[in-house]
mmCIF file of N, CA, C and O in Angstrom:
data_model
loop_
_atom_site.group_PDB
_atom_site.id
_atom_site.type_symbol
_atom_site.label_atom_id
_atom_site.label_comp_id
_atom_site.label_asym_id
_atom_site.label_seq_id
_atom_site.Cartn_x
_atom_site.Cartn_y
_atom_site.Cartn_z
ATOM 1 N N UNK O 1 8.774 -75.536 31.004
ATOM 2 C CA UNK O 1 7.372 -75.222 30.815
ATOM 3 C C UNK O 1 7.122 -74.555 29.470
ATOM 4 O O UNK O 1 6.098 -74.695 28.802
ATOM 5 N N UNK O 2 8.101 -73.869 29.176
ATOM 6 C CA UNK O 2 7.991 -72.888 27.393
ATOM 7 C C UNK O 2 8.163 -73.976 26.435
ATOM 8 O O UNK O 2 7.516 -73.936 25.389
ATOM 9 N N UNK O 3 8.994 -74.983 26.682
ATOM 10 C CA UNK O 3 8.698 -76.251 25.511
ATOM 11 C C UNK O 3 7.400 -77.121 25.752
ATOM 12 O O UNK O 3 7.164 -78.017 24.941
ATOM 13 N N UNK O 4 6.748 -76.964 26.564
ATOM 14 C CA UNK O 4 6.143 -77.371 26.341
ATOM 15 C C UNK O 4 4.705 -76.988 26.049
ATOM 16 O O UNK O 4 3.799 -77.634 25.523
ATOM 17 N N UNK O 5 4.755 -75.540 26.621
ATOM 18 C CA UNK O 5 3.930 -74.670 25.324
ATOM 19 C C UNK O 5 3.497 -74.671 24.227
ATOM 20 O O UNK O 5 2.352 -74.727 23.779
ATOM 21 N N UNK O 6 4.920 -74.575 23.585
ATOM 22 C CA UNK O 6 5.528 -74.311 22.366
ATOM 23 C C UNK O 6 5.306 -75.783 21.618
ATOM 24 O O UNK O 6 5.570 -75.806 20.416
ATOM 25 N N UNK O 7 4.980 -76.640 22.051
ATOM 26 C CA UNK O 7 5.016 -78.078 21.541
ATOM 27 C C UNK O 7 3.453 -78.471 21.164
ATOM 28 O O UNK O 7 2.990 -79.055 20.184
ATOM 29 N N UNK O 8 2.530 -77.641 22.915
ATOM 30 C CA UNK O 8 0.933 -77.634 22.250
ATOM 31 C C UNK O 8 1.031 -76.685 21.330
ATOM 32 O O UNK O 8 0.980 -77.306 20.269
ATOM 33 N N UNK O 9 1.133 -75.625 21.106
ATOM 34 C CA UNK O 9 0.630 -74.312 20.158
ATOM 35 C C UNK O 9 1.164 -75.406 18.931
ATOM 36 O O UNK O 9 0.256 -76.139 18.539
ATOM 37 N N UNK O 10 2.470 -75.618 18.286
ATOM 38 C CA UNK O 10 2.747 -76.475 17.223
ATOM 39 C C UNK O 10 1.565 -77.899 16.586
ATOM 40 O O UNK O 10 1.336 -78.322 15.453
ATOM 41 N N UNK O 11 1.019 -78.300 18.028
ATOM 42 C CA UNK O 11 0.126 -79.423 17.955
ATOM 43 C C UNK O 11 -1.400 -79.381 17.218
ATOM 44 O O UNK O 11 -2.022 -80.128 16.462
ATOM 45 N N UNK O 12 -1.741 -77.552 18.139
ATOM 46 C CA UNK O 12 -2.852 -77.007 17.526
ATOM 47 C C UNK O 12 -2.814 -76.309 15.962
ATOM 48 O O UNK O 12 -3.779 -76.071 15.235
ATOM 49 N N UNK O 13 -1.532 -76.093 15.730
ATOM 50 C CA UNK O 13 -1.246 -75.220 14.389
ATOM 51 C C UNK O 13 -1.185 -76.531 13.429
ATOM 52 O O UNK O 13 -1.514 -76.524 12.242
ATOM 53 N N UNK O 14 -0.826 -77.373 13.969
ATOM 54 C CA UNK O 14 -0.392 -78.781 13.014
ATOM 55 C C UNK O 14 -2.127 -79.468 12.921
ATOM 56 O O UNK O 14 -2.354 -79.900 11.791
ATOM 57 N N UNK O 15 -2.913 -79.568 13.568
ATOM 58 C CA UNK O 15 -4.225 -79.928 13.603
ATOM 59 C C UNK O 15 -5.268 -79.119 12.628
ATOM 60 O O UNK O 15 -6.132 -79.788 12.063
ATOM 61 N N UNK O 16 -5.215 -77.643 12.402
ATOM 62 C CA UNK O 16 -5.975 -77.023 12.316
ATOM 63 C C UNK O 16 -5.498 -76.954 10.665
ATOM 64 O O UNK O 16 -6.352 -77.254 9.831
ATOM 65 N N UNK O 17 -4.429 -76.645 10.304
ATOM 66 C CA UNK O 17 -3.824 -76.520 9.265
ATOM 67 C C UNK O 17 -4.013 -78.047 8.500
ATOM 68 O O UNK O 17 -4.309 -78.178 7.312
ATOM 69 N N UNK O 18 -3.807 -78.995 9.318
ATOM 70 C CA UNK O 18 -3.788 -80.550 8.613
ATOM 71 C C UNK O 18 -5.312 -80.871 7.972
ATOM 72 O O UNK O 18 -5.632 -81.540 6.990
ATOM 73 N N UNK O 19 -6.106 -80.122 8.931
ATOM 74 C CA UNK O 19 -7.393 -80.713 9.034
ATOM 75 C C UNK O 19 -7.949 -79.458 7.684
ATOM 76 O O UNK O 19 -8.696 -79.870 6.796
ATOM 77 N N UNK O 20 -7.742 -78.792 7.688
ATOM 78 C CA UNK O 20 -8.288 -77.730 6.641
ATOM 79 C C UNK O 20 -7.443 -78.181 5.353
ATOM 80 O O UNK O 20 -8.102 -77.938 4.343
ATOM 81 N N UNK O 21 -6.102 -78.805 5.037
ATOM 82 C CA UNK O 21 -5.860 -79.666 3.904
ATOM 83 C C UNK O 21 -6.299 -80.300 3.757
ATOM 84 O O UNK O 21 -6.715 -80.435 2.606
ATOM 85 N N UNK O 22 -6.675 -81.423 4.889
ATOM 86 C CA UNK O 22 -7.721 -82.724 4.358
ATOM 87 C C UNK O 22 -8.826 -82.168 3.352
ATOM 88 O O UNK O 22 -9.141 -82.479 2.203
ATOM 89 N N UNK O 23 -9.324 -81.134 4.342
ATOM 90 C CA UNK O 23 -10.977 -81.075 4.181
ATOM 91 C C UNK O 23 -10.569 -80.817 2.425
ATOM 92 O O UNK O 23 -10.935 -81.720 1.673
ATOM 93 N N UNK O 24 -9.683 -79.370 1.670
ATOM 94 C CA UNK O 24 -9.610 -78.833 0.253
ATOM 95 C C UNK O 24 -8.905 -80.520 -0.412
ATOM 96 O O UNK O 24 -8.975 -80.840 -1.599
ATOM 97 N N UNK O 25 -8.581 -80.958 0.146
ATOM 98 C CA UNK O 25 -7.658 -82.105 -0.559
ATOM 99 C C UNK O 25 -8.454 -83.607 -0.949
ATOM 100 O O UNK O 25 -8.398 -84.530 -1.761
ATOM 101 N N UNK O 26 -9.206 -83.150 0.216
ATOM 102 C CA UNK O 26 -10.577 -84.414 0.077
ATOM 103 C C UNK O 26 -10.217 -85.817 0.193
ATOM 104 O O UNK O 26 -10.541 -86.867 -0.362
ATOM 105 N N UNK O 27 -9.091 -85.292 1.508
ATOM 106 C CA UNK O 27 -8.673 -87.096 2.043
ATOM 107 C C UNK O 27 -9.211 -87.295 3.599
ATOM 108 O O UNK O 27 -9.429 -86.400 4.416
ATOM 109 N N UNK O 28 -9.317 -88.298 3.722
ATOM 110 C CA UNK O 28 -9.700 -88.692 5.151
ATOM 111 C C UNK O 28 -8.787 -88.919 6.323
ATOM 112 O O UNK O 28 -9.385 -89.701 7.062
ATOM 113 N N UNK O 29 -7.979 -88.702 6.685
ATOM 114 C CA UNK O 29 -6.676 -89.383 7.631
ATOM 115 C C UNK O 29 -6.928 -89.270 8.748
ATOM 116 O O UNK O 29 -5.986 -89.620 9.459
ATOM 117 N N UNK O 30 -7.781 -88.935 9.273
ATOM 118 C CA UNK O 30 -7.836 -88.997 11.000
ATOM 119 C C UNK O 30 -7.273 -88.154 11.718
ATOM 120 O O UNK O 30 -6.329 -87.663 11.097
ATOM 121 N N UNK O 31 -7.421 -87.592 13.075
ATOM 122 C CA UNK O 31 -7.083 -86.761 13.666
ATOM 123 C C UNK O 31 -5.531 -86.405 13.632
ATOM 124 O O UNK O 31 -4.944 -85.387 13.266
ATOM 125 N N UNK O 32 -5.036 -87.745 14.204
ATOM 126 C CA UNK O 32 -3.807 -87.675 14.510
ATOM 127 C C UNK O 32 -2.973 -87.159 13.306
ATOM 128 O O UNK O 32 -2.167 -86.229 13.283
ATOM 129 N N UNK O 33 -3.466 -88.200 12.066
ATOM 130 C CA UNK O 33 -2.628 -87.967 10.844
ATOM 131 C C UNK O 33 -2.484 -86.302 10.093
ATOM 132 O O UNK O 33 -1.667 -85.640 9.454
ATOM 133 N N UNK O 34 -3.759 -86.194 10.621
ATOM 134 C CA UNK O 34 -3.997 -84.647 10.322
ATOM 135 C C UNK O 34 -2.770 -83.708 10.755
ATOM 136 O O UNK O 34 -1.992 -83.036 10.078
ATOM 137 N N UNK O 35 -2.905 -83.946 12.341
ATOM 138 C CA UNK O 35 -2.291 -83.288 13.019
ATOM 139 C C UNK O 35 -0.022 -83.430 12.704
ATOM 140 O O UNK O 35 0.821 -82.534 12.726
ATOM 141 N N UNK O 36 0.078 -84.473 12.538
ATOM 142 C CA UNK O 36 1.119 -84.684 11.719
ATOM 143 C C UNK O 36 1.436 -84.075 10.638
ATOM 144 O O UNK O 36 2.376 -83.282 10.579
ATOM 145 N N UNK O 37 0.219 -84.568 9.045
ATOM 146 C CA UNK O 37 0.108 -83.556 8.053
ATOM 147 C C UNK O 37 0.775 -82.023 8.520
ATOM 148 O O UNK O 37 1.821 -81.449 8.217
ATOM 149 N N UNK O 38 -0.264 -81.708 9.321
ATOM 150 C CA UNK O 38 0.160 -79.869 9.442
ATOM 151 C C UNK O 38 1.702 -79.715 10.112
ATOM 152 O O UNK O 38 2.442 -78.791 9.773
ATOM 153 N N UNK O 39 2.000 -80.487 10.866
ATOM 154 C CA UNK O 39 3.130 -80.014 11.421
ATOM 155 C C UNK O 39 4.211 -79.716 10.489
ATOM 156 O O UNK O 39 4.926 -78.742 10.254
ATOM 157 N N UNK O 40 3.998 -81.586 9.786
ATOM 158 C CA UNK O 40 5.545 -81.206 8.606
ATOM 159 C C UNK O 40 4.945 -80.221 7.674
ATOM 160 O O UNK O 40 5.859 -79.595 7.139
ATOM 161 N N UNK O 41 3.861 -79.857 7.291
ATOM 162 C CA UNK O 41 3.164 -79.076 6.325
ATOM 163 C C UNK O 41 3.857 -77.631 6.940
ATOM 164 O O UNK O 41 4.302 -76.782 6.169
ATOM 165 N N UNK O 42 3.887 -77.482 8.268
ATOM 166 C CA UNK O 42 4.506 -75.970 8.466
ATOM 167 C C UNK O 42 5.967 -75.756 8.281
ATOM 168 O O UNK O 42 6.395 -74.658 7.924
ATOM 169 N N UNK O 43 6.875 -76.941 8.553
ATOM 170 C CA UNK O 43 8.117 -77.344 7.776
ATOM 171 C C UNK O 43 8.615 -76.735 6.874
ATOM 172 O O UNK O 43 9.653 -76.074 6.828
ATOM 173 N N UNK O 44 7.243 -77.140 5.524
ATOM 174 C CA UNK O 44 7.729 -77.071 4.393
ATOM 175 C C UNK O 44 7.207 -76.056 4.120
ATOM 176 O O UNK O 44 7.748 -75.634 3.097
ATOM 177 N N UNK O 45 6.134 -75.128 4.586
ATOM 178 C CA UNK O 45 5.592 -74.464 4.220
ATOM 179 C C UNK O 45 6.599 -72.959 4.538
ATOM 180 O O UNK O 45 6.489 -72.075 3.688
ATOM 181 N N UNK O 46 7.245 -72.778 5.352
ATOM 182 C CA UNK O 46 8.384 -72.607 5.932
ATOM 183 C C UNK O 46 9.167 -72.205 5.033
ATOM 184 O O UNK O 46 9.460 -71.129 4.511
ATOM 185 N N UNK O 47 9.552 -73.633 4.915
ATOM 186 C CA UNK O 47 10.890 -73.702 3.861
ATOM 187 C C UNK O 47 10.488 -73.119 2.325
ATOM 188 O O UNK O 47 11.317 -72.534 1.628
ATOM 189 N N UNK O 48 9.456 -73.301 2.010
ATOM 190 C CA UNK O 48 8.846 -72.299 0.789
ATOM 191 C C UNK O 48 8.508 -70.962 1.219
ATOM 192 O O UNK O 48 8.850 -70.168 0.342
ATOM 193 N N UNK O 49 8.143 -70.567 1.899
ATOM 194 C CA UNK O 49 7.818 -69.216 2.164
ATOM 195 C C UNK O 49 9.179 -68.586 2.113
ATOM 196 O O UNK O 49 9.340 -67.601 1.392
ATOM 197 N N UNK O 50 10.170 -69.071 2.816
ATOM 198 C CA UNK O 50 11.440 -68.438 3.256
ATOM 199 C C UNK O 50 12.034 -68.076 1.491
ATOM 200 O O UNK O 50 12.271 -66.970 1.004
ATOM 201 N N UNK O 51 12.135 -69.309 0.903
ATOM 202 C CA UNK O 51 12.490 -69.889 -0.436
ATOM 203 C C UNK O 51 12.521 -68.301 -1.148
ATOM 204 O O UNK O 51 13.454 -67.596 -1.534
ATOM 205 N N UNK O 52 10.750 -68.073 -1.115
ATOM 206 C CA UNK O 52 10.323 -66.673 -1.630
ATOM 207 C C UNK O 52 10.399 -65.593 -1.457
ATOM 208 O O UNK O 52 10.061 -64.739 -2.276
ATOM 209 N N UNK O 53 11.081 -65.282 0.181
ATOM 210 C CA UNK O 53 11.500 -64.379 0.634
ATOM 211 C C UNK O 53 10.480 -64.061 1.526
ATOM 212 O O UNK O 53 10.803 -63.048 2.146
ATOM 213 N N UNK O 54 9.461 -64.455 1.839
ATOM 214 C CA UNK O 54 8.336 -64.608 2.811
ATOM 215 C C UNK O 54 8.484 -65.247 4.114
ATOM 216 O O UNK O 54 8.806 -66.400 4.405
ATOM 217 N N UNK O 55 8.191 -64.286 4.802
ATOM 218 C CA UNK O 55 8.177 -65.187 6.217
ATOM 219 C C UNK O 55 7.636 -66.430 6.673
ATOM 220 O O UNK O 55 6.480 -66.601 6.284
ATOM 221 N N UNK O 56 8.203 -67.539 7.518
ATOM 222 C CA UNK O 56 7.220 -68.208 7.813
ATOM 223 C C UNK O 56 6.862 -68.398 8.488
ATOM 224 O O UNK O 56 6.478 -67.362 9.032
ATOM 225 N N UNK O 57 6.537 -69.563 9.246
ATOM 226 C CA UNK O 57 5.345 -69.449 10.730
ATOM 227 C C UNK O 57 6.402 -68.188 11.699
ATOM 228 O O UNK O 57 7.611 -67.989 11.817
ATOM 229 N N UNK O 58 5.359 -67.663 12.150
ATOM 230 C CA UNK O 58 5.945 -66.646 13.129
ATOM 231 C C UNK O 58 5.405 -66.698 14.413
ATOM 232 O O UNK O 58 5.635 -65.820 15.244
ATOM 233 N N UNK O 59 4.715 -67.652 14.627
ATOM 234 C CA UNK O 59 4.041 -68.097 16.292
ATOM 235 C C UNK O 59 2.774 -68.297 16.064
ATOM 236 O O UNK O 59 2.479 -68.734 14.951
ATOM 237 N N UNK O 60 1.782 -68.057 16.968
ATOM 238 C CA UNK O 60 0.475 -68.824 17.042
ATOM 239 C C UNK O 60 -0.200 -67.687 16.353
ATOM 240 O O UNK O 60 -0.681 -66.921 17.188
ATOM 241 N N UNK O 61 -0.420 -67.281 15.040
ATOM 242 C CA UNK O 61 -1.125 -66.958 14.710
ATOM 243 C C UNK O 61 -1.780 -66.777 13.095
ATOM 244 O O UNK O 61 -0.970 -67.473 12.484
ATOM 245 N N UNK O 62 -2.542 -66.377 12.270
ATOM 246 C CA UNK O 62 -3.390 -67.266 11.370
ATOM 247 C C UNK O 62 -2.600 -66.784 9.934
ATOM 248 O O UNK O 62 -2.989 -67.094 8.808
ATOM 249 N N UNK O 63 -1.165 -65.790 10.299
ATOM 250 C CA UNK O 63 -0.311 -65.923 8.696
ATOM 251 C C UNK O 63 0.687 -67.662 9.287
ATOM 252 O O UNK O 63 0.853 -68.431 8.341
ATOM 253 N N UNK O 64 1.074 -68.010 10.225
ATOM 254 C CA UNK O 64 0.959 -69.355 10.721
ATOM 255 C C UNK O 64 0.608 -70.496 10.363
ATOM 256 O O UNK O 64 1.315 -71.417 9.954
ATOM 257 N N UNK O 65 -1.156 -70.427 10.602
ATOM 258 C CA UNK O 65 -1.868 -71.271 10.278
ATOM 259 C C UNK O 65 -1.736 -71.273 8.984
ATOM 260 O O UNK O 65 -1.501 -72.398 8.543
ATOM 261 N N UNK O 66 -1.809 -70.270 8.039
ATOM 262 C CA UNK O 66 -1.717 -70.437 6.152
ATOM 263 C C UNK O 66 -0.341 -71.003 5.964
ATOM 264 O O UNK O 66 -0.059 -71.753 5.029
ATOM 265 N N UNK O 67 0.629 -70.559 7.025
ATOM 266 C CA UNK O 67 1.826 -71.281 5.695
ATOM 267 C C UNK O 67 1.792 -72.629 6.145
ATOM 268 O O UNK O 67 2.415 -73.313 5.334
ATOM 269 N N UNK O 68 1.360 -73.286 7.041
ATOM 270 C CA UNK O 68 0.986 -74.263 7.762
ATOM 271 C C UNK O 68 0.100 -75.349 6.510
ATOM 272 O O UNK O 68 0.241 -76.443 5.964
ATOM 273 N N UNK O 69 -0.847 -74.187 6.539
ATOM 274 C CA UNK O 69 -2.051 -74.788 5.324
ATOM 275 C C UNK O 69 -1.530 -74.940 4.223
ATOM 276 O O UNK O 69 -1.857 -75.950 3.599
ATOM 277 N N UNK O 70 -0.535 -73.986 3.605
ATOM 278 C CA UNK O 70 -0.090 -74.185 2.604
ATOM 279 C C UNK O 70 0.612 -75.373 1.933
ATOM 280 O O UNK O 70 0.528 -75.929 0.838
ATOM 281 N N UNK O 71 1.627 -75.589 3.493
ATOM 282 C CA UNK O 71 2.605 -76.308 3.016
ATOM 283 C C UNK O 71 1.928 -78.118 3.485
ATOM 284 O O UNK O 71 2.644 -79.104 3.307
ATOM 285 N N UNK O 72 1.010 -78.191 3.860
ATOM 286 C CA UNK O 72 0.090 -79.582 3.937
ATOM 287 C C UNK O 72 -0.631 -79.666 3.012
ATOM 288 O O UNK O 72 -0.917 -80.844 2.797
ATOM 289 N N UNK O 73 -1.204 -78.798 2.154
ATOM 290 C CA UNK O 73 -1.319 -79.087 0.535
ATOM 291 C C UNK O 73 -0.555 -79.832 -0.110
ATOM 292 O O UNK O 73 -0.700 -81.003 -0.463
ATOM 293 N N UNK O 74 0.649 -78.793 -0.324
ATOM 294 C CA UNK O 74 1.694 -79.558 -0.690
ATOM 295 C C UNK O 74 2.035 -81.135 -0.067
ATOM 296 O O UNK O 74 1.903 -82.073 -0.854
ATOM 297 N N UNK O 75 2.280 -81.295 0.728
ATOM 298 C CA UNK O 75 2.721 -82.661 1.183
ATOM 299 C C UNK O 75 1.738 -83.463 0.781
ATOM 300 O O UNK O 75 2.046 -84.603 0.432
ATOM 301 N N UNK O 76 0.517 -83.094 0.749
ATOM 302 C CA UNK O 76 -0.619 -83.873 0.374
ATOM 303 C C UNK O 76 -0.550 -84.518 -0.595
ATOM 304 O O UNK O 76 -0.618 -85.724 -0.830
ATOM 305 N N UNK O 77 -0.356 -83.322 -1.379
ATOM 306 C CA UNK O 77 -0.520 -83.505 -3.508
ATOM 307 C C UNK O 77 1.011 -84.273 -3.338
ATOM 308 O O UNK O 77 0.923 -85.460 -3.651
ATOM 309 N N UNK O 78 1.951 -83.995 -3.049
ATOM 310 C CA UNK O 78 3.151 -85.206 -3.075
ATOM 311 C C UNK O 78 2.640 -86.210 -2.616
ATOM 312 O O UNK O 78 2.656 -86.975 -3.580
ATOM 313 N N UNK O 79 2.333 -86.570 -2.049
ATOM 314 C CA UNK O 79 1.856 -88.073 -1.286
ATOM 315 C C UNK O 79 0.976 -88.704 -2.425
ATOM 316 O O UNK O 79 1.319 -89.797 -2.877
ATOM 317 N N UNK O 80 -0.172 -88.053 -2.923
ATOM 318 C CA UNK O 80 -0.789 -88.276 -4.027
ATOM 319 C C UNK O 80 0.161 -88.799 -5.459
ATOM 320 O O UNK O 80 0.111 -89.764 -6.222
ATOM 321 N N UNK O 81 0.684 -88.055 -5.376
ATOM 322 C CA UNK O 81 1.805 -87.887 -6.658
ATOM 323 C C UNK O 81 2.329 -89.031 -6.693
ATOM 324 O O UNK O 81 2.122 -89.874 -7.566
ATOM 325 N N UNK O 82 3.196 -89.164 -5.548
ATOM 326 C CA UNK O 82 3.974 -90.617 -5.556
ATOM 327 C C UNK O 82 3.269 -91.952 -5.551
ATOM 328 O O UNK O 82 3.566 -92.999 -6.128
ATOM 329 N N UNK O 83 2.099 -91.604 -4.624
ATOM 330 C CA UNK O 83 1.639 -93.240 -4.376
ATOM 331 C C UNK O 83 0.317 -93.338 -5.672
ATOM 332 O O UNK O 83 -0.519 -94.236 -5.576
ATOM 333 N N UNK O 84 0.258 -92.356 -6.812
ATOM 334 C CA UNK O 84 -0.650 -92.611 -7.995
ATOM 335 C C UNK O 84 -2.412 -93.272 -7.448
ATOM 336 O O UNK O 84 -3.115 -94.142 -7.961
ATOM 337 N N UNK O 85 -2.641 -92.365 -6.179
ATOM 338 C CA UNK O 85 -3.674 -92.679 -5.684
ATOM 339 C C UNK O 85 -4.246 -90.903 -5.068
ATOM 340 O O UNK O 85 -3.893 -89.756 -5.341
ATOM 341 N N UNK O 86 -5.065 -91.392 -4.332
ATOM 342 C CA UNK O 86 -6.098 -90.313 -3.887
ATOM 343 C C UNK O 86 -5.709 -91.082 -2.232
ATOM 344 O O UNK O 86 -5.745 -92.247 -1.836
ATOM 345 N N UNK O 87 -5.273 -89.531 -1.458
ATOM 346 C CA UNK O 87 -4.936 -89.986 -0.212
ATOM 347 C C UNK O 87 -6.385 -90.165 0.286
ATOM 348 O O UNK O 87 -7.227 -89.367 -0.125
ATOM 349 N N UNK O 88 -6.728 -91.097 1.096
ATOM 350 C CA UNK O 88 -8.294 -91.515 1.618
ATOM 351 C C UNK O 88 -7.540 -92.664 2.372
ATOM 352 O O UNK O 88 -6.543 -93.240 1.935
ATOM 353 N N UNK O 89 -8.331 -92.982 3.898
ATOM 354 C CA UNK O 89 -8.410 -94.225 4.125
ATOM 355 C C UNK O 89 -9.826 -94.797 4.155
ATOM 356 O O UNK O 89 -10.003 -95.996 4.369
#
């Protein structure tokens, strides 16, 4: 039952975070994609925070949601980067 908690709270942190990159990033991807976006976005956001000596996601709550946000920027502007486009569908 705790994984699967732990799997919505990730779902909602990955949504909220994805969807607030879209919105600054000014791509369109849809719920789901959103919700993807944020997840690996907390990943990496994670893995940079740590990088810096900063904590990263620490459970459901909104220093979380930022490194969350943070790191779906990032993935964003890479995605951009590589494919020499503007993420939009």
């Amino acid at each position: 039952m705790d994984s699967l908690v732990g799997l919505l709270v990730w779902i909602v942190i990955g949504a909220i975070a994805g969807w607030l990159a879209s919105m600054v990033m000014h791509s369109r991807l849809g719920l789901v994609t959103d919700i993807i976006v944020g997840i690996v976005g907390a990943l990496i956001g994670g893995f940079v925070f740590n990088l810096l000596g900063i904590a990263g996601t620490t459970g459901f709550n909104l220093w979380s949601i930022f490194v969350a946000f943070i790191g779906s920027v990032i993935l964003l502007a890479l995605i951009r980067l590589i494919s020499g486009r503007s993420v939009a569908v």
